Amino acid sequence: MAESKPVLIDGKWRPARNAGSFAPADPAARQPTGEIYPVSSLQEVEEAVEAAARAAEELLGVPPEDRARFLELFAARIEARRAEIVEMACAETGLPKKPRLDEVELPRTTGQLRQAAEAVRQRSWTLPTIDTRSGIRSMYGPLGGGVVVFGPNNFPLAFNSVSGGDFAAAVAAGNPVIGKANSSHPGTTRLLAEEACSALAEAGLPKAAVQLLYRTDHQVGQRLVSHSLIGATGYTGSRQAGLVLKAAADRAGKPIYLELSSINPVVILPGALRERGAEIAGEFTASCLLGAGQFCTNPGIVLLLRGAQSEAFVELVKTKFQEAPVGTLLSEGVQRSLEQSVAGLQRAGAELLVGGRAGGGTGCSFQNTLLRVSGSRFLAEPEKLQQEAFGNSSLLVVAEDADQAAQICRALEGNLTGALYTARNNEDEALYNRLTSILRYKVGRLLNDKMPTGVAISPAMNHGGPYPATGHPGFTAVGIPASIRRFAMLQCFDNVRPERLPPELRDKNPGQVWRLVDGTWTQADVLPKS
Amino acid sequence: MAESKPVLIDGKWRPARNAGSFAPADPAARQPTGEIYPVSSLQEVEEAVEAAARAAEELLGVPPEDRARFLELFAARIEARRAEIVEMACAETGLPKKPRLDEVELPRTTGQLRQAAEAVRQRSWTLPTIDTRSGIRSMYGPLGGGVVVFGPNNFPLAFNSVSGGDFAAAVAAGNPVIGKANSSHPGTTRLLAEEACSALAEAGLPKAAVQLLYRTDHQVGQRLVSHSLIGATGYTGSRQAGLVLKAAADRAGKPIYLELSSINPVVILPGALRERGAEIAGEFTASCLLGAGQFCTNPGIVLLLRGAQSEAFVELVKTKFQEAPVGTLLSEGVQRSLEQSVAGLQRAGAELLVGGRAGGGTGCSFQNTLLRVSGSRFLAEPEKLQQEAFGNSSLLVVAEDADQAAQICRALEGNLTGALYTARNNEDEALYNRLTSILRYKVGRLLNDKMPTGVAISPAMNHGGPYPATGHPGFTAVGIPASIRRFAMLQCFDNVRPERLPPELRDKNPGQVWRLVDGTWTQADVLPKS
């Protein structure tokens, strides 16, 4: 049997203080990848947390330029090792090398790291606020302890705990990161951490600024996120595991940002269906089955109004779901969970239109699945019928009328997104207004005439939303600079001597930092008072 | 026996669906004020929450100008009823009418309301972010349900649940408020709510935009903050009661902003003591005994380094504490709790230097109290010796040397403030740098050569800090516009038709709103793409 891979603690790759081990699998081949990874003990977690706390203090003295260089060197190193990383990610996740991993996700990952570097250099994410009258100045700064990042299974690169969006944001804010690899792709995470480690040395950053653990049991994980020396946690993953961590972090008063579950309602109004039902059926099918539906913004529920146009739409979608190829799922676990979720929706009263059984594709897979339920049935079991079925499945809800559609919107939990399709003329406008006055509060991102998959990296993006989509509706996980401020604290300086202020708050602007000076956003220096 | 006062639910003053009653007391006279107030039942809470949810939807259609007018009309009405409000607040809290209530706190309260009105009109608090390339636009907006505000006992006007900082911020963000009066000053809260209610009608706002309950039992309070129709909660008060609410809100995924406890370390370095020890002793005594020490930013712990200059400082402060008049405490409860806290500090090893017993002033009171403990003892019991003693009491910690002082800083929990006094020449600089590199992460506001009491209303203020000072280190309870964003969600609009966008996100700037357009802060319109 292969030896268990080492963990990365305090700058050293070393054998784990082993509390067990696990063997990742190739979901397409349905067999182990051949590597063995360790489960970390409580002692190891303590060591990592303490090393991160020391690194946090050291990072306070590291100029932004060096942190920016680290992020850029890291991006370049990922590109240099591209083939090996893509190979490993493909073996561990079953995601296609091209275009997905090599041409979409890897460039997105390095692009995010470079955007974070730019933000570090530019410093405007700190929102410096200067009140010259009172002598009070404030800005966002690092948390003073490690940020723990739990990466999800569905983006082995772009949301990876040691290279993804949370990682980039936490480092950009000036924090060390303790990565907790997703157990389904530890090898990919190891390769990325190796490059991060080398980039740290090259840029002269503290060696404990990036650490990596592969797995812990629940109790050790709870200790990790609630440790007094930890700054905050970023978690993307299953609702069940996330809530265990949330409870622990909340009890300790430690911020935890979670992306838990979202069914991303898509409302298609009658005018839109009459006008371009077939086109929308195509868009919906493509969005729902993309990557075997394994996206947090997958359209998991479609709201229609009773009528001939909706029936025609349902028939069209059925055919498309039957005809579309079935993708490979990320793991046996995802397949099992999808089976259970679809069965749960049926038990709650949803009728199976298409699919509903395991298999149909290469390796781990599940037939493309479409379910249907009436609006009244949905309203009788709103909680059960809103359970996320992560994968290539969606539930069509057909409301009796506009009033019932509004009630259904009101019964929705928090979601990352909500999309509405309406006619190009104004015939759907009254209903659009009525439903969005409700939906607007339920979703982080409201879309028009567009499916929710595809989360653009934009400073205006909100990849967040009310619980249970996330743990707090005021933060986004995608979109620099806002995503950086999740891993920051507000620091105020009152009567602090000018030479002791952080550079961002001194009279002289340290670069082209946007600062709110006496109510005006400006990149200028603060002028001496006359 | 007097009849129980009515509650304010859905625009009506009506008898409570009574689950009991309570009688507030005058702490200076140590006798009941003569009024009786109701405890609200679960049913009443449900009614308030549902009315608030309806009001939240209605508020979406109310122009900012009307919300601003409401806040201004309310401020004017408070001023018109000034004498009666001040009289009642004095009777319920024992705080002096002049200067405190009439000349300081009331103007601060109406000033905050007017600042909030200005922010509503100006709209820049929403941080509109426009990405013209991707068609994605986002901003902060209301939460879509009522905001529950629990006011503290120590600011009957400026932090009152229906007129204080949280109230103003929640309304400014566009949310209805359900005020939970502090049980020690229900009469003051009632008078304020009466004026709020009239101002709502005058400004044409939904009648349920302000509601008032006086008291609930713990279970009903937990239901209130965790209700699915609630947007968020603001709480200022005791750590114990706050943690019960926090647990309930956290479990439900509902944001809760808490101000729980803070001992506000003041570090006085040897050079500063040699240079101006007597002056600092005066400042410290005044700050610690102001308002009988009943401030969240009261200097509850002073860190000194062993040496002759520190001993001289201690002797000076002892004399000043003995000579200073003893203030009236807010209630029997505050007196009892202060007795217990001081006893707890002594049990943990602190030596009593001055005071330590109930009495000494008019009505509810406790002798001005000074305790002392060695650095090593402090480090042996850091948790017990950091218990907040709310009132006119402080603990002097004398460290052996610089290393121990650094260890003590490291052992501190999160605080609202941390102050350092250093010599005017640079002799304390090395130690200042060493200690602030630790303290900076532990406090929301770092002060130089200044006591922490007196929280200026400034856009750069941070009245917040790491747990247990608050529940999240990224937010401030004082300082418009940042304080408003606590009660807001990030709302993103992706491909939304221009005429459907909120005015703040349309190409044409609806006024002089500061917006981040393609990375540049500007008040200009977005120009059509060429």
XYZ file of N, CA, C and O in Angstrom, chain A residues 355-489:
540
model
N -35.922 10.369 -16.507
C -34.751 9.934 -15.723
C -35.122 9.361 -14.373
O -36.067 8.590 -14.253
N -34.317 9.708 -13.365
C -34.636 9.289 -12.004
C -33.840 8.091 -11.515
O -34.027 7.656 -10.382
N -32.936 7.555 -12.346
C -32.171 6.392 -11.893
C -30.687 6.605 -12.134
O -30.277 7.328 -13.035
N -29.889 5.895 -11.315
C -28.445 5.966 -11.463
C -28.030 5.402 -12.818
O -28.746 4.607 -13.418
N -26.860 5.853 -13.288
C -26.313 5.327 -14.540
C -26.641 6.193 -15.735
O -27.163 7.308 -15.593
N -26.307 5.696 -16.912
C -26.616 6.429 -18.136
C -25.404 7.121 -18.717
O -25.421 7.558 -19.867
N -24.328 7.262 -17.918
C -23.116 7.928 -18.408
C -21.887 7.113 -18.041
O -21.997 5.991 -17.551
N -20.730 7.697 -18.264
C -19.471 7.030 -17.938
C -19.200 7.113 -16.440
O -19.248 8.193 -15.862
N -18.906 5.992 -15.804
C -18.576 6.004 -14.378
C -19.745 6.441 -13.521
O -20.912 6.119 -13.814
N -19.432 7.190 -12.474
C -20.495 7.681 -11.607
C -21.424 8.563 -12.426
O -20.991 9.545 -13.032
N -22.701 8.244 -12.436
C -23.623 9.053 -13.242
C -25.057 8.792 -12.831
O -25.363 7.840 -12.102
N -25.917 9.652 -13.306
C -27.335 9.601 -12.972
C -28.071 10.155 -14.189
O -27.658 11.164 -14.771
N -29.154 9.482 -14.561
C -29.887 9.944 -15.743
C -30.303 11.419 -15.606
O -30.638 11.864 -14.503
N -30.290 12.130 -16.730
C -30.814 13.500 -16.709
C -32.250 13.425 -16.197
O -33.056 12.663 -16.737
N -32.557 14.216 -15.198
C -33.817 13.999 -14.485
C -34.658 15.262 -14.411
O -34.162 16.353 -14.106
N -35.942 15.064 -14.703
C -36.882 16.180 -14.679
C -38.073 15.753 -13.828
O -38.620 14.659 -14.032
N -38.464 16.603 -12.897
C -39.625 16.316 -12.051
C -40.619 17.453 -12.189
O -40.273 18.552 -12.635
N -41.851 17.172 -11.791
C -42.888 18.187 -11.905
C -43.791 18.127 -10.691
O -44.069 17.043 -10.167
N -44.256 19.289 -10.269
C -45.174 19.324 -9.137
C -46.124 20.503 -9.322
O -45.762 21.520 -9.949
N -47.328 20.361 -8.809
C -48.279 21.474 -8.915
C -47.941 22.532 -7.870
O -47.317 22.241 -6.847
N -48.395 23.741 -8.128
C -48.165 24.821 -7.176
C -48.760 24.517 -5.809
O -48.138 24.791 -4.774
N -49.957 23.933 -5.788
C -50.587 23.670 -4.488
C -49.809 22.621 -3.708
O -49.647 22.729 -2.499
N -49.335 21.611 -4.431
C -48.540 20.578 -3.755
C -47.249 21.211 -3.202
O -46.832 20.920 -2.092
N -46.634 22.072 -4.026
C -45.406 22.727 -3.576
C -45.660 23.499 -2.282
O -44.888 23.433 -1.333
N -46.794 24.212 -2.270
C -47.090 25.033 -1.084
C -47.428 24.184 0.134
O -47.307 24.641 1.275
N -47.816 22.926 -0.108
C -48.109 22.037 1.020
C -46.825 21.498 1.642
O -46.791 21.165 2.824
N -45.765 21.390 0.850
C -44.489 20.830 1.338
C -43.316 21.710 0.893
O -42.374 21.222 0.264
N -43.358 23.008 1.180
C -42.339 23.898 0.595
C -40.917 23.530 1.022
O -39.984 23.683 0.230
N -40.750 23.018 2.235
C -39.399 22.743 2.688
C -38.821 21.532 1.966
O -37.710 21.594 1.425
N -39.573 20.447 1.946
C -39.074 19.219 1.300
C -38.867 19.413 -0.200
O -37.965 18.826 -0.783
N -39.738 20.214 -0.816
C -39.623 20.377 -2.268
C -38.563 21.419 -2.646
O -38.330 21.670 -3.825
N -37.933 22.014 -1.636
C -36.813 22.926 -1.904
C -35.465 22.303 -1.572
O -34.452 23.003 -1.558
N -35.441 21.007 -1.281
C -34.152 20.370 -1.029
C -33.331 20.374 -2.316
O -33.808 19.970 -3.365
N -32.084 20.831 -2.195
C -31.218 20.858 -3.366
C -30.915 19.432 -3.831
O -30.549 18.574 -3.031
N -31.091 19.182 -5.143
C -30.676 17.908 -5.736
C -29.460 18.239 -6.589
O -29.592 18.620 -7.757
N -28.282 18.142 -5.988
C -27.052 18.589 -6.647
C -26.710 17.654 -7.803
O -26.398 16.490 -7.599
N -26.813 18.162 -9.013
C -26.542 17.346 -10.198
C -27.491 17.683 -11.332
O -28.126 18.754 -11.320
N -27.581 16.784 -12.296
C -28.344 17.029 -13.522
C -29.827 16.722 -13.346
O -30.364 15.795 -13.954
N -30.478 17.535 -12.523
C -31.889 17.335 -12.201
C -32.543 18.680 -11.942
O -31.897 19.610 -11.461
N -33.834 18.776 -12.289
C -34.554 20.015 -11.988
C -36.026 19.717 -11.747
O -36.553 18.706 -12.224
N -36.657 20.594 -11.009
C -38.072 20.433 -10.658
C -38.888 21.565 -11.282
O -38.600 22.741 -11.067
N -39.908 21.186 -12.057
C -40.797 22.186 -12.646
C -42.008 22.352 -11.733
O -42.672 21.373 -11.394
N -42.303 23.571 -11.348
C -43.457 23.854 -10.497
C -44.465 24.633 -11.336
O -44.130 25.693 -11.875
N -45.661 24.100 -11.454
C -46.669 24.771 -12.287
C -47.730 25.393 -11.377
O -48.499 24.682 -10.718
N -47.748 26.728 -11.348
C -48.692 27.446 -10.486
C -50.031 27.591 -11.193
O -50.096 27.722 -12.414
N -51.104 27.602 -10.379
C -52.458 27.785 -10.894
C -52.634 29.140 -11.563
O -53.253 29.260 -12.610
N -52.109 30.159 -10.898
C -52.341 31.526 -11.374
C -51.304 32.458 -10.749
O -50.413 32.010 -10.010
N -51.446 33.743 -11.029
C -50.472 34.731 -10.555
C -50.405 34.774 -9.030
O -49.325 34.865 -8.448
N -51.577 34.685 -8.379
C -51.577 34.719 -6.911
C -50.765 33.563 -6.342
O -49.981 33.734 -5.416
N -50.965 32.392 -6.925
C -50.240 31.236 -6.410
C -48.741 31.351 -6.712
O -47.908 30.953 -5.901
N -48.423 31.904 -7.865
C -47.006 32.109 -8.189
C -46.359 33.031 -7.147
O -45.231 32.799 -6.699
N -47.090 34.065 -6.754
C -46.561 34.986 -5.734
C -46.378 34.257 -4.410
O -45.370 34.431 -3.718
N -47.344 33.415 -4.069
C -47.232 32.639 -2.819
C -46.015 31.729 -2.854
O -45.335 31.541 -1.854
N -45.778 31.131 -4.007
C -44.623 30.229 -4.147
C -43.326 31.018 -3.966
O -42.413 30.583 -3.261
N -43.261 32.172 -4.578
C -42.066 33.010 -4.394
C -41.872 33.344 -2.915
O -40.761 33.331 -2.397
N -42.967 33.644 -2.243
C -42.901 33.979 -0.832
C -42.412 32.794 0.006
O -41.786 32.982 1.049
N -42.706 31.587 -0.465
C -42.322 30.385 0.300
C -40.882 29.962 0.043
O -40.395 29.026 0.667
N -40.215 30.629 -0.887
C -38.835 30.230 -1.199
C -37.884 30.637 -0.085
O -38.018 31.697 0.523
N -36.896 29.792 0.142
C -35.801 30.142 1.050
C -34.822 31.061 0.310
O -34.991 31.347 -0.870
N -33.750 31.455 0.993
C -32.732 32.287 0.354
C -31.974 31.520 -0.715
O -31.699 30.337 -0.563
N -31.655 32.200 -1.801
C -30.940 31.582 -2.918
C -29.831 32.498 -3.420
O -29.879 33.708 -3.226
N -28.870 31.891 -4.100
C -27.824 32.690 -4.734
C -28.403 33.536 -5.856
O -28.029 34.698 -6.025
N -29.296 32.937 -6.643
C -29.820 33.643 -7.813
C -31.316 33.430 -7.954
O -31.880 32.479 -7.403
N -31.913 34.306 -8.728
C -33.296 34.162 -9.154
C -33.389 34.780 -10.536
O -32.921 35.901 -10.747
N -33.947 34.018 -11.487
C -34.004 34.528 -12.860
C -35.449 34.648 -13.302
O -36.290 33.833 -12.925
N -35.730 35.671 -14.080
C -37.079 35.821 -14.646
C -36.972 36.025 -16.140
O -36.222 36.889 -16.608
N -37.743 35.239 -16.869
C -37.858 35.421 -18.317
C -39.197 36.095 -18.590
O -40.234 35.638 -18.115
N -39.158 37.167 -19.350
C -40.403 37.855 -19.701
C -40.409 38.154 -21.196
O -39.363 38.105 -21.858
N -41.591 38.478 -21.696
C -41.721 38.809 -23.119
C -40.939 40.078 -23.435
O -40.733 40.930 -22.567
N -40.499 40.188 -24.673
C -39.755 41.391 -25.069
C -40.682 42.609 -25.114
O -40.258 43.720 -24.873
N -41.941 42.357 -25.438
C -42.900 43.460 -25.288
C -43.250 43.539 -23.800
O -42.700 42.794 -22.995
N -44.152 44.396 -23.395
C -44.355 44.611 -21.956
C -45.451 43.758 -21.329
O -45.875 44.007 -20.217
N -45.914 42.722 -22.044
C -47.110 42.017 -21.544
C -46.921 41.347 -20.186
O -47.878 41.155 -19.445
N -45.669 40.964 -19.836
C -45.449 40.293 -18.553
C -45.105 41.277 -17.422
O -44.802 40.856 -16.303
N -45.096 42.577 -17.730
C -44.513 43.556 -16.804
C -45.169 43.594 -15.420
O -44.481 43.642 -14.394
N -46.504 43.534 -15.384
C -47.186 43.636 -14.081
C -46.790 42.460 -13.194
O -46.467 42.628 -12.007
N -46.786 41.263 -13.778
C -46.435 40.084 -12.991
C -44.949 40.106 -12.611
O -44.568 39.716 -11.503
N -44.119 40.577 -13.543
C -42.683 40.724 -13.231
C -42.514 41.597 -11.986
O -41.797 41.242 -11.052
N -43.188 42.732 -11.986
C -43.038 43.653 -10.859
C -43.517 43.022 -9.553
O -42.872 43.156 -8.516
N -44.624 42.347 -9.648
C -45.186 41.730 -8.445
C -44.221 40.659 -7.889
O -43.952 40.620 -6.696
N -43.730 39.796 -8.760
C -42.881 38.698 -8.284
C -41.495 39.189 -7.848
O -40.945 38.700 -6.871
N -40.941 40.171 -8.549
C -39.605 40.621 -8.130
C -39.647 41.400 -6.824
O -38.665 41.402 -6.088
N -40.789 42.023 -6.516
C -40.850 42.717 -5.215
C -40.711 41.700 -4.084
O -40.318 42.044 -2.972
N -41.010 40.448 -4.343
C -40.806 39.379 -3.354
C -39.428 38.735 -3.543
O -38.643 38.622 -2.610
N -39.157 38.329 -4.785
C -37.916 37.586 -5.073
C -36.661 38.383 -4.761
O -35.637 37.824 -4.385
N -36.732 39.680 -4.928
C -35.570 40.535 -4.746
C -34.913 40.338 -3.382
O -33.717 40.448 -3.229
N -35.744 40.068 -2.393
C -35.233 39.872 -1.032
C -34.741 38.452 -0.779
O -34.177 38.164 0.268
N -35.031 37.565 -1.721
C -34.729 36.141 -1.502
C -33.449 35.721 -2.184
O -32.997 34.597 -1.993
N -32.926 36.558 -3.062
C -31.783 36.131 -3.873
C -30.664 37.171 -3.832
O -30.910 38.363 -3.656
N -29.461 36.696 -4.029
C -28.320 37.601 -4.090
C -28.181 38.253 -5.449
O -27.695 39.378 -5.569
N -28.588 37.516 -6.515
C -28.443 38.045 -7.870
C -29.733 37.799 -8.620
O -30.211 36.677 -8.678
N -30.285 38.862 -9.161
C -31.526 38.778 -9.925
C -31.172 38.888 -11.400
O -30.492 39.832 -11.808
N -31.629 37.907 -12.181
C -31.293 37.918 -13.618
C -32.539 38.145 -14.452
O -33.637 37.747 -14.071
N -32.349 38.731 -15.595
C -33.414 38.863 -16.593
C -33.018 38.091 -17.833
O -31.901 38.279 -18.362
N -33.933 37.224 -18.296
C -33.778 36.583 -19.611
C -32.438 35.888 -19.768
O -31.799 35.985 -20.827
N -32.006 35.202 -18.733
C -30.672 34.624 -18.715
C -30.651 33.545 -17.642
O -31.240 33.730 -16.579
N -29.967 32.426 -17.935
C -29.849 31.360 -16.941
C -28.738 31.711 -15.935
O -27.799 32.422 -16.265
N -28.861 31.160 -14.719
C -27.944 31.596 -13.645
C -26.542 30.995 -13.692
O -25.639 31.522 -13.044
N -26.346 29.889 -14.414
C -24.998 29.309 -14.442
C -24.064 30.270 -15.176
O -24.473 31.018 -16.060
N -22.791 30.220 -14.783
C -21.839 31.177 -15.345
C -21.774 32.365 -14.418
O -22.574 33.286 -14.526
N -20.841 32.329 -13.472
C -20.710 33.422 -12.506
C -19.548 34.300 -12.968
O -18.384 33.966 -12.766
N -19.873 35.394 -13.632
C -18.826 36.264 -14.173
C -17.972 36.816 -13.040
O -18.481 37.141 -11.967
N -16.679 36.916 -13.286
C -15.807 37.566 -12.313
C -15.863 39.055 -12.590
O -15.217 39.563 -13.494
N -16.696 39.725 -11.812
C -16.925 41.158 -12.017
C -16.935 41.819 -10.659
O -17.400 41.234 -9.677
N -16.440 43.057 -10.570
C -16.506 43.757 -9.282
C -17.947 43.983 -8.825
O -18.178 44.237 -7.640
N -18.899 43.872 -9.743
C -20.302 44.082 -9.372
C -21.022 42.761 -9.091
O -22.202 42.761 -8.757
N -20.311 41.637 -9.226
C -20.957 40.339 -9.006
C -21.342 40.174 -7.547
O -20.636 40.626 -6.650
N -22.487 39.536 -7.309
C -22.780 39.027 -5.977
C -22.984 37.531 -6.083
O -23.989 37.067 -6.616
N -22.008 36.782 -5.598
C -22.176 35.341 -5.469
C -22.393 35.115 -3.978
O -21.476 34.793 -3.223
N -23.627 35.369 -3.584
C -24.014 35.305 -2.186
C -25.523 35.376 -2.133
O -26.187 35.310 -3.172
N -26.082 35.522 -0.958
C -27.530 35.613 -0.827
C -27.955 35.212 0.565
O -27.140 34.754 1.367
N -29.258 35.399 0.856
C -29.752 35.080 2.202
C -29.636 33.579 2.513
O -29.621 32.758 1.606
N -29.589 33.275 3.789
C -29.549 31.897 4.277
C -30.698 31.090 3.680
O -31.796 31.630 3.599
N -30.525 29.842 3.300
C -29.318 29.026 3.434
C -28.358 29.101 2.242
O -27.434 28.295 2.188
N -28.586 30.040 1.311
C -27.615 30.152 0.217
C -26.235 30.407 0.824
O -25.249 29.771 0.453
N -26.175 31.366 1.742
C -24.945 31.631 2.485
C -25.334 31.886 3.939
O -26.516 31.804 4.293
N -24.377 32.262 4.748
C -24.653 32.531 6.152
C -24.955 33.996 6.446
O -25.345 34.342 7.556
N -24.781 34.888 5.460
C -24.992 36.321 5.683
C -25.223 36.989 4.329
O -24.408 36.834 3.421
N -26.325 37.759 4.193
C -26.666 38.293 2.869
C -25.874 39.523 2.450
O -26.146 40.084 1.394
N -24.894 39.926 3.241
C -24.164 41.152 2.907
C -22.832 40.905 2.222
O -22.103 41.862 1.961
N -22.495 39.651 1.942
C -21.161 39.352 1.426
C -21.211 38.543 0.144
O -22.111 37.750 -0.067
N -20.195 38.723 -0.677
C -20.077 37.936 -1.906
C -18.773 37.142 -1.906
O -17.742 37.635 -1.451
N -18.838 35.923 -2.447
C -17.648 35.067 -2.528
C -16.899 35.278 -3.844
O -15.761 34.854 -3.982
N -17.540 35.926 -4.804
C -16.894 36.188 -6.092
C -16.995 37.679 -6.364
O -18.047 38.278 -6.139
N -15.931 38.243 -6.894
C -15.970 39.666 -7.242
C -15.046 40.467 -6.365
O -15.399 40.857 -5.256
N -13.864 40.702 -6.872
C -12.894 41.542 -6.189
C -13.229 42.986 -6.533
O -13.548 43.263 -7.678
N -13.242 43.931 -5.616
C -12.673 43.887 -4.274
C -13.609 43.423 -3.159
O -13.123 43.121 -2.072
N -14.943 43.359 -3.388
C -15.853 43.118 -2.252
C -15.542 41.795 -1.549
O -15.627 41.708 -0.321
N -15.168 40.761 -2.316
C -14.950 39.445 -1.699
C -13.795 39.481 -0.696
O -13.755 38.685 0.238
N -12.870 40.397 -0.880
C -11.711 40.489 0.025
C -12.147 40.935 1.417
O -11.622 40.473 2.423
N -13.131 41.834 1.462
C -13.520 42.420 2.757
C -14.170 41.411 3.705
O -14.298 41.682 4.894
N -14.562 40.228 3.180
C -15.066 39.195 4.087
C -13.998 38.799 5.095
O -14.285 38.473 6.237
N -12.737 38.809 4.640
C -11.662 38.314 5.489
C -10.880 39.473 6.115
O -9.670 39.433 6.259
N -11.611 40.510 6.475
C -10.977 41.706 7.021
C -11.765 42.202 8.215
O -12.939 41.881 8.383
N -11.102 42.987 9.053
C -11.797 43.645 10.146
C -11.709 45.150 9.943
O -10.802 45.650 9.276
